[in-house]
mmCIF file of C-alpha atoms and ligand atoms in Angstrom:
data_model
loop_
_atom_site.group_PDB
_atom_site.id
_atom_site.type_symbol
_atom_site.label_atom_id
_atom_site.label_comp_id
_atom_site.label_asym_id
_atom_site.label_seq_id
_atom_site.Cartn_x
_atom_site.Cartn_y
_atom_site.Cartn_z
ATOM 1 C CA UNK A 1 0.000 0.000 0.000
ATOM 2 C CA UNK A 2 1.176 3.556 -0.635
ATOM 3 C CA UNK A 3 1.155 5.689 2.504
ATOM 4 C CA UNK A 4 1.912 9.397 2.568
ATOM 5 C CA UNK A 5 2.793 10.863 5.940
ATOM 6 C CA UNK A 6 2.520 14.602 6.553
ATOM 7 C CA UNK A 7 4.345 15.658 9.710
ATOM 8 C CA UNK A 8 4.683 18.903 11.633
ATOM 9 C CA UNK A 9 6.381 20.097 14.806
ATOM 10 C CA UNK A 10 4.167 17.880 17.015
ATOM 11 C CA UNK A 11 5.889 14.683 15.826
ATOM 12 C CA UNK A 12 9.151 15.949 17.356
ATOM 13 C CA UNK A 13 7.582 17.456 20.518
ATOM 14 C CA UNK A 14 8.249 14.311 22.550
ATOM 15 C CA UNK A 15 11.899 14.530 21.483
ATOM 16 C CA UNK A 16 12.071 17.849 23.349
ATOM 17 C CA UNK A 17 11.872 20.159 20.315
ATOM 18 C CA UNK A 18 9.210 22.794 21.066
ATOM 19 C CA UNK A 19 6.342 23.406 18.617
ATOM 20 C CA UNK A 20 5.781 26.884 17.140
ATOM 21 C CA UNK A 21 2.274 27.912 18.077
ATOM 22 C CA UNK A 22 0.459 28.130 21.391
ATOM 23 C CA UNK A 23 3.312 30.194 22.844
ATOM 24 C CA UNK A 24 1.987 33.749 22.346
ATOM 25 C CA UNK A 25 3.207 33.518 18.762
ATOM 26 C CA UNK A 26 6.785 33.413 20.010
ATOM 27 C CA UNK A 27 9.375 30.888 18.895
ATOM 28 C CA UNK A 28 12.013 30.391 21.602
ATOM 29 C CA UNK A 29 11.342 33.959 22.824
ATOM 30 C CA UNK A 30 11.556 35.525 19.366
ATOM 31 C CA UNK A 31 8.793 36.802 17.149
ATOM 32 C CA UNK A 32 8.563 34.333 14.256
ATOM 33 C CA UNK A 33 8.747 37.185 11.716
ATOM 34 C CA UNK A 34 12.073 38.356 13.230
ATOM 35 C CA UNK A 35 13.824 35.031 12.728
ATOM 36 C CA UNK A 36 11.936 33.366 9.882
ATOM 37 C CA UNK A 37 11.372 35.961 7.179
ATOM 38 C CA UNK A 38 13.453 37.764 4.518
ATOM 39 C CA UNK A 39 12.612 41.060 6.285
ATOM 40 C CA UNK A 40 13.981 39.720 9.588
ATOM 41 C CA UNK A 41 17.168 38.694 7.779
ATOM 42 C CA UNK A 42 17.509 42.169 6.194
ATOM 43 C CA UNK A 43 17.085 43.820 9.611
ATOM 44 C CA UNK A 44 19.401 41.611 11.631
ATOM 45 C CA UNK A 45 21.196 38.719 9.885
ATOM 46 C CA UNK A 46 23.408 38.181 12.934
ATOM 47 C CA UNK A 47 20.390 37.468 15.134
ATOM 48 C CA UNK A 48 18.906 35.117 12.530
ATOM 49 C CA UNK A 49 22.153 33.134 12.189
ATOM 50 C CA UNK A 50 22.571 32.940 15.958
ATOM 51 C CA UNK A 51 18.975 31.763 16.339
ATOM 52 C CA UNK A 52 19.418 28.894 13.874
ATOM 53 C CA UNK A 53 22.868 28.054 15.271
ATOM 54 C CA UNK A 54 21.140 27.449 18.623
ATOM 55 C CA UNK A 55 18.330 25.422 17.020
ATOM 56 C CA UNK A 56 20.934 23.294 15.188
ATOM 57 C CA UNK A 57 22.746 22.482 18.459
ATOM 58 C CA UNK A 58 19.496 21.560 20.231
ATOM 59 C CA UNK A 59 18.353 19.368 17.345
ATOM 60 C CA UNK A 60 21.729 17.604 17.193
ATOM 61 C CA UNK A 61 21.299 16.687 20.889
ATOM 62 C CA UNK A 62 17.689 15.474 20.468
ATOM 63 C CA UNK A 63 16.804 11.844 19.750
ATOM 64 C CA UNK A 64 14.012 10.389 17.598
ATOM 65 C CA UNK A 65 10.955 9.284 19.596
ATOM 66 C CA UNK A 66 8.531 6.369 19.339
ATOM 67 C CA UNK A 67 6.561 8.064 16.533
ATOM 68 C CA UNK A 68 9.634 8.501 14.308
ATOM 69 C CA UNK A 69 10.662 4.870 14.908
ATOM 70 C CA UNK A 70 7.161 3.518 14.241
ATOM 71 C CA UNK A 71 7.054 5.338 10.884
ATOM 72 C CA UNK A 72 10.427 3.821 9.923
ATOM 73 C CA UNK A 73 9.066 0.393 10.868
ATOM 74 C CA UNK A 74 6.080 0.920 8.560
ATOM 75 C CA UNK A 75 8.459 0.845 5.558
ATOM 76 C CA UNK A 76 9.018 -2.877 6.139
ATOM 77 C CA UNK A 77 5.522 -3.566 4.843
ATOM 78 C CA UNK A 78 4.423 -0.522 2.810
ATOM 79 C CA UNK A 79 5.669 2.175 0.464
ATOM 80 C CA UNK A 80 5.996 5.116 2.844
ATOM 81 C CA UNK A 81 6.731 8.666 1.757
ATOM 82 C CA UNK A 82 7.134 11.325 4.424
ATOM 83 C CA UNK A 83 6.525 14.994 3.656
ATOM 84 C CA UNK A 84 7.645 16.950 6.703
ATOM 85 C CA UNK A 85 7.428 20.630 7.568
ATOM 86 C CA UNK A 86 10.162 20.042 10.134
ATOM 87 C CA UNK A 87 13.733 21.182 9.663
ATOM 88 C CA UNK A 88 15.097 18.506 12.017
ATOM 89 C CA UNK A 89 16.520 15.168 10.813
ATOM 90 C CA UNK A 90 14.765 12.896 13.312
ATOM 91 C CA UNK A 91 12.826 10.924 10.675
ATOM 92 C CA UNK A 92 16.086 10.084 8.899
ATOM 93 C CA UNK A 93 17.856 9.216 12.150
ATOM 94 C CA UNK A 94 15.005 6.849 13.046
ATOM 95 C CA UNK A 95 15.591 5.057 9.725
ATOM 96 C CA UNK A 96 12.981 6.484 7.327
ATOM 97 C CA UNK A 97 14.379 6.388 3.789
ATOM 98 C CA UNK A 98 12.002 8.617 1.859
ATOM 99 C CA UNK A 99 11.720 12.030 3.522
ATOM 100 C CA UNK A 100 10.949 15.321 1.793
ATOM 101 C CA UNK A 101 11.600 18.510 3.778
ATOM 102 C CA UNK A 102 9.076 21.035 2.576
ATOM 103 C CA UNK A 103 10.480 23.893 4.695
ATOM 104 C CA UNK A 104 14.174 23.057 4.392
ATOM 105 C CA UNK A 105 16.761 21.447 6.639
ATOM 106 C CA UNK A 106 18.733 22.846 9.574
ATOM 107 C CA UNK A 107 21.797 20.754 8.664
ATOM 108 C CA UNK A 108 22.053 22.378 5.235
ATOM 109 C CA UNK A 109 23.066 25.860 4.138
ATOM 110 C CA UNK A 110 22.912 27.840 0.938
ATOM 111 C CA UNK A 111 24.069 31.137 -0.487
ATOM 112 C CA UNK A 112 21.774 34.153 -0.203
ATOM 113 C CA UNK A 113 21.861 34.411 -4.014
ATOM 114 C CA UNK A 114 21.073 30.840 -5.053
ATOM 115 C CA UNK A 115 18.397 28.707 -3.465
ATOM 116 C CA UNK A 116 18.932 25.734 -5.775
ATOM 117 C CA UNK A 117 22.348 24.594 -4.489
ATOM 118 C CA UNK A 118 22.785 23.570 -0.887
ATOM 119 C CA UNK A 119 25.662 22.413 1.271
ATOM 120 C CA UNK A 120 26.088 20.173 4.317
ATOM 121 C CA UNK A 121 26.071 22.282 7.446
ATOM 122 C CA UNK A 122 26.914 20.365 10.621
ATOM 123 C CA UNK A 123 27.947 23.458 12.641
ATOM 124 C CA UNK A 124 27.436 27.221 13.040
ATOM 125 C CA UNK A 125 27.017 29.709 10.208
ATOM 126 C CA UNK A 126 28.525 33.137 10.938
ATOM 127 C CA UNK A 127 28.540 36.505 9.204
ATOM 128 C CA UNK A 128 31.396 36.366 6.664
ATOM 129 C CA UNK A 129 30.995 32.639 5.944
ATOM 130 C CA UNK A 130 30.637 32.544 2.185
ATOM 131 C CA UNK A 131 29.388 29.964 -0.300
ATOM 132 C CA UNK A 132 31.504 28.926 -3.323
ATOM 133 C CA UNK A 133 29.637 31.586 -5.362
ATOM 134 C CA UNK A 134 31.102 34.299 -3.093
ATOM 135 C CA UNK A 135 27.872 35.240 -1.291
ATOM 136 C CA UNK A 136 27.009 34.972 2.393
ATOM 137 C CA UNK A 137 25.719 31.595 3.584
ATOM 138 C CA UNK A 138 22.301 31.330 5.215
ATOM 139 C CA UNK A 139 20.347 28.358 6.563
ATOM 140 C CA UNK A 140 18.629 26.244 3.899
ATOM 141 C CA UNK A 141 15.211 27.012 5.345
ATOM 142 C CA UNK A 142 12.059 28.336 3.703
ATOM 143 C CA UNK A 143 11.023 31.527 5.476
ATOM 144 C CA UNK A 144 7.594 33.138 5.559
ATOM 145 C CA UNK A 145 6.974 34.933 2.280
ATOM 146 C CA UNK A 146 9.374 32.684 0.347
ATOM 147 C CA UNK A 147 8.402 30.133 -2.284
ATOM 148 C CA UNK A 148 8.125 26.481 -1.269
ATOM 149 C CA UNK A 149 10.117 24.872 -4.117
ATOM 150 C CA UNK A 150 9.099 21.268 -3.301
ATOM 151 C CA UNK A 151 5.380 22.055 -3.273
ATOM 152 C CA UNK A 152 4.600 20.892 -6.803
ATOM 153 C CA UNK A 153 6.329 17.538 -6.320
ATOM 154 C CA UNK A 154 4.582 17.114 -2.966
ATOM 155 C CA UNK A 155 1.189 17.840 -4.530
ATOM 156 C CA UNK A 156 1.740 15.145 -7.171
ATOM 157 C CA UNK A 157 2.759 12.657 -4.492
ATOM 158 C CA UNK A 158 -0.605 13.104 -2.785
ATOM 159 C CA UNK A 159 -2.604 11.874 -5.799
ATOM 160 C CA UNK A 160 -1.464 8.247 -5.456
ATOM 161 C CA UNK A 161 -1.770 7.950 -1.669
ATOM 162 C CA UNK A 162 -4.052 5.168 -0.454
ATOM 163 C CA UNK A 163 -3.596 6.161 3.171
ATOM 164 C CA UNK A 164 -2.567 9.577 4.531
ATOM 165 C CA UNK A 165 -1.299 10.102 8.071
ATOM 166 C CA UNK A 166 -1.255 13.726 9.277
ATOM 167 C CA UNK A 167 0.787 13.948 12.448
ATOM 168 C CA UNK A 168 1.402 16.890 14.795
ATOM 169 C CA UNK A 169 0.638 19.841 12.571
ATOM 170 C CA UNK A 170 -1.727 22.725 13.300
ATOM 171 C CA UNK A 171 -2.681 22.866 9.567
ATOM 172 C CA UNK A 172 -2.538 26.654 9.563
ATOM 173 C CA UNK A 173 0.588 27.287 7.482
ATOM 174 C CA UNK A 174 -0.040 27.352 3.736
ATOM 175 C CA UNK A 175 0.685 26.004 1.223
ATOM 176 C CA UNK A 176 1.717 22.954 3.316
ATOM 177 C CA UNK A 177 -1.716 22.684 4.938
ATOM 178 C CA UNK A 178 -3.395 22.355 1.529
ATOM 179 C CA UNK A 179 -1.617 19.079 0.705
ATOM 180 C CA UNK A 180 -4.162 16.882 2.475
ATOM 181 C CA UNK A 181 -6.883 18.061 0.105
ATOM 182 C CA UNK A 182 -4.983 16.782 -2.943
ATOM 183 C CA UNK A 183 -5.460 13.192 -1.750
ATOM 184 C CA UNK A 184 -8.307 11.344 -3.494
ATOM 185 C CA UNK A 185 -11.638 11.050 -1.652
ATOM 186 C CA UNK A 186 -11.085 7.265 -1.567
ATOM 187 C CA UNK A 187 -7.923 7.441 0.524
ATOM 188 C CA UNK A 188 -8.278 7.067 4.288
ATOM 189 C CA UNK A 189 -6.891 10.057 6.171
ATOM 190 C CA UNK A 190 -5.847 9.783 9.813
ATOM 191 C CA UNK A 191 -5.226 12.951 11.832
ATOM 192 C CA UNK A 192 -3.045 12.240 14.879
ATOM 193 C CA UNK A 193 -2.887 15.184 17.250
ATOM 194 C CA UNK A 194 -3.810 15.715 20.937
ATOM 195 C CA UNK A 195 -5.678 18.864 19.827
ATOM 196 C CA UNK A 196 -7.731 18.261 16.724
ATOM 197 C CA UNK A 197 -6.951 21.079 14.265
ATOM 198 C CA UNK A 198 -9.726 23.052 12.612
ATOM 199 C CA UNK A 199 -9.973 21.761 9.070
ATOM 200 C CA UNK A 200 -12.019 21.818 5.910
ATOM 201 C CA UNK A 201 -14.405 18.913 5.480
ATOM 202 C CA UNK A 202 -13.012 16.039 3.477
ATOM 203 C CA UNK A 203 -14.043 12.413 2.954
ATOM 204 C CA UNK A 204 -12.722 9.466 4.969
ATOM 205 C CA UNK A 205 -11.223 11.476 7.802
ATOM 206 C CA UNK A 206 -10.452 9.683 11.075
ATOM 207 C CA UNK A 207 -9.273 11.588 14.155
ATOM 208 C CA UNK A 208 -6.942 10.030 16.678
ATOM 209 C CA UNK A 209 -6.753 12.465 19.562
ATOM 210 C CA UNK A 210 -3.453 11.363 21.078
ATOM 211 C CA UNK A 211 0.184 12.382 21.302
ATOM 212 C CA UNK A 212 2.296 11.228 18.358
ATOM 213 C CA UNK A 213 4.273 8.699 20.433
ATOM 214 C CA UNK A 214 1.161 6.757 21.399
ATOM 215 C CA UNK A 215 -1.127 7.513 18.435
ATOM 216 C CA UNK A 216 1.362 6.731 15.679
ATOM 217 C CA UNK A 217 2.463 3.492 17.344
ATOM 218 C CA UNK A 218 -1.149 2.417 17.519
ATOM 219 C CA UNK A 219 -1.969 3.162 13.897
ATOM 220 C CA UNK A 220 1.281 1.629 12.653
ATOM 221 C CA UNK A 221 0.544 -1.597 14.543
ATOM 222 C CA UNK A 222 -2.840 -1.704 12.816
ATOM 223 C CA UNK A 223 -1.290 -1.102 9.371
ATOM 224 C CA UNK A 224 1.354 -3.797 9.941
ATOM 225 C CA UNK A 225 -1.266 -6.508 10.605
HETATM 226 P P1 OAD B 301 2.644 24.160 14.998
HETATM 227 O O1 OAD B 301 3.433 24.601 16.175
HETATM 228 O O2 OAD B 301 1.828 25.158 14.286
HETATM 229 O O3 OAD B 301 1.649 22.999 15.448
HETATM 230 C C1 OAD B 301 2.091 21.915 16.219
HETATM 231 C C2 OAD B 301 0.972 20.924 16.328
HETATM 232 O O4 OAD B 301 1.454 19.806 17.039
HETATM 233 C C3 OAD B 301 -0.271 21.433 17.074
HETATM 234 O O5 OAD B 301 -1.435 21.121 16.343
HETATM 235 C C4 OAD B 301 -0.248 20.654 18.402
HETATM 236 O O6 OAD B 301 -1.561 20.348 18.878
HETATM 237 C C5 OAD B 301 0.472 19.394 17.958
HETATM 238 N N1 OAD B 301 1.182 18.673 19.037
HETATM 239 C C6 OAD B 301 1.740 19.154 20.168
HETATM 240 N N2 OAD B 301 2.316 18.167 20.875
HETATM 241 C C7 OAD B 301 2.109 17.020 20.171
HETATM 242 C C8 OAD B 301 2.461 15.648 20.373
HETATM 243 N N3 OAD B 301 3.148 15.253 21.437
HETATM 244 N N4 OAD B 301 2.086 14.748 19.430
HETATM 245 C C9 OAD B 301 1.385 15.137 18.342
HETATM 246 N N5 OAD B 301 1.028 16.402 18.102
HETATM 247 C C10 OAD B 301 1.379 17.334 18.999
HETATM 248 O O7 OAD B 301 3.658 23.404 14.010
HETATM 249 P P2 OAD B 301 3.519 23.113 12.455
HETATM 250 O O8 OAD B 301 2.121 22.786 12.084
HETATM 251 O O9 OAD B 301 4.582 22.152 12.116
HETATM 252 O O10 OAD B 301 7.587 26.938 9.328
HETATM 253 O O11 OAD B 301 3.902 24.532 11.858
HETATM 254 C C11 OAD B 301 4.012 24.696 10.491
HETATM 255 C C12 OAD B 301 5.122 25.644 10.133
HETATM 256 O O12 OAD B 301 4.998 26.862 10.850
HETATM 257 C C13 OAD B 301 6.504 25.163 10.498
HETATM 258 O O13 OAD B 301 7.055 24.306 9.525
HETATM 259 C C14 OAD B 301 7.291 26.415 10.627
HETATM 260 C C15 OAD B 301 6.284 27.245 11.383
HETATM 261 O O14 OAD B 301 6.433 28.572 11.376
HETATM 262 C C16 OAD B 301 8.799 27.470 9.081
HETATM 263 O O15 OAD B 301 9.700 27.573 9.882
HETATM 264 C C17 OAD B 301 8.934 27.956 7.682
#
């Protein structure tokens, strides 16, 4: 069976990586628009680099949780494709082989002039660190107001899904949140989240109101039978 998994910050919450919303709109004490937008970068690139340098360190110390491992396990029986909004690498570290990062990756960098070439980035990026094209490096992350280059591919992937798992996302950030609605009405769609997000009506929707660790394990056990 072909299973598409859409994940958001909630899948990594039990690994100790905080989610974005529900915190007065602040992300680790910063306004999201200050650290995740081209305007924020224009105003204070130093702050933006420092912010992501801290996130990178925290993510490197975090470990995949039961939800990440259960999704990797699912590949033993099914074709599993993960489309994540997360910039962490916990799906890969748990063993998932097919992971698309819609909003970029914290362990990659790119030049401010060219978004199509990226580089491995295990450590800090500082002002003055330049890419081979001679321009300043920045994190390979899609900021608010920027295009989501993988969106078209992701949309096509949805058409062939027989089962869709939507795990730990508030479904408020577009275009990512629209992906679910590209799945056919015949596919079964499971929403796994302790707080059921407000969503458009769509056919064959099943809510599992649980944390990812417990909810994903449960559904994966069912799909492995
Ligand atoms: P949000 O912070 O908007 O939503 C996190 C979701 O996870 C919420 O619906 C919570 O109810 C749920 N949640 C919390 N703990 C959970 C747990 N233990 N198990 C399962 N679910 C849990 O995060 P995203 O939807 O991922 O973009 O946010 C989307 C985008 O907005 C992010 O990719 C990021 C952000 O700004 C960029 O950085 C470009």
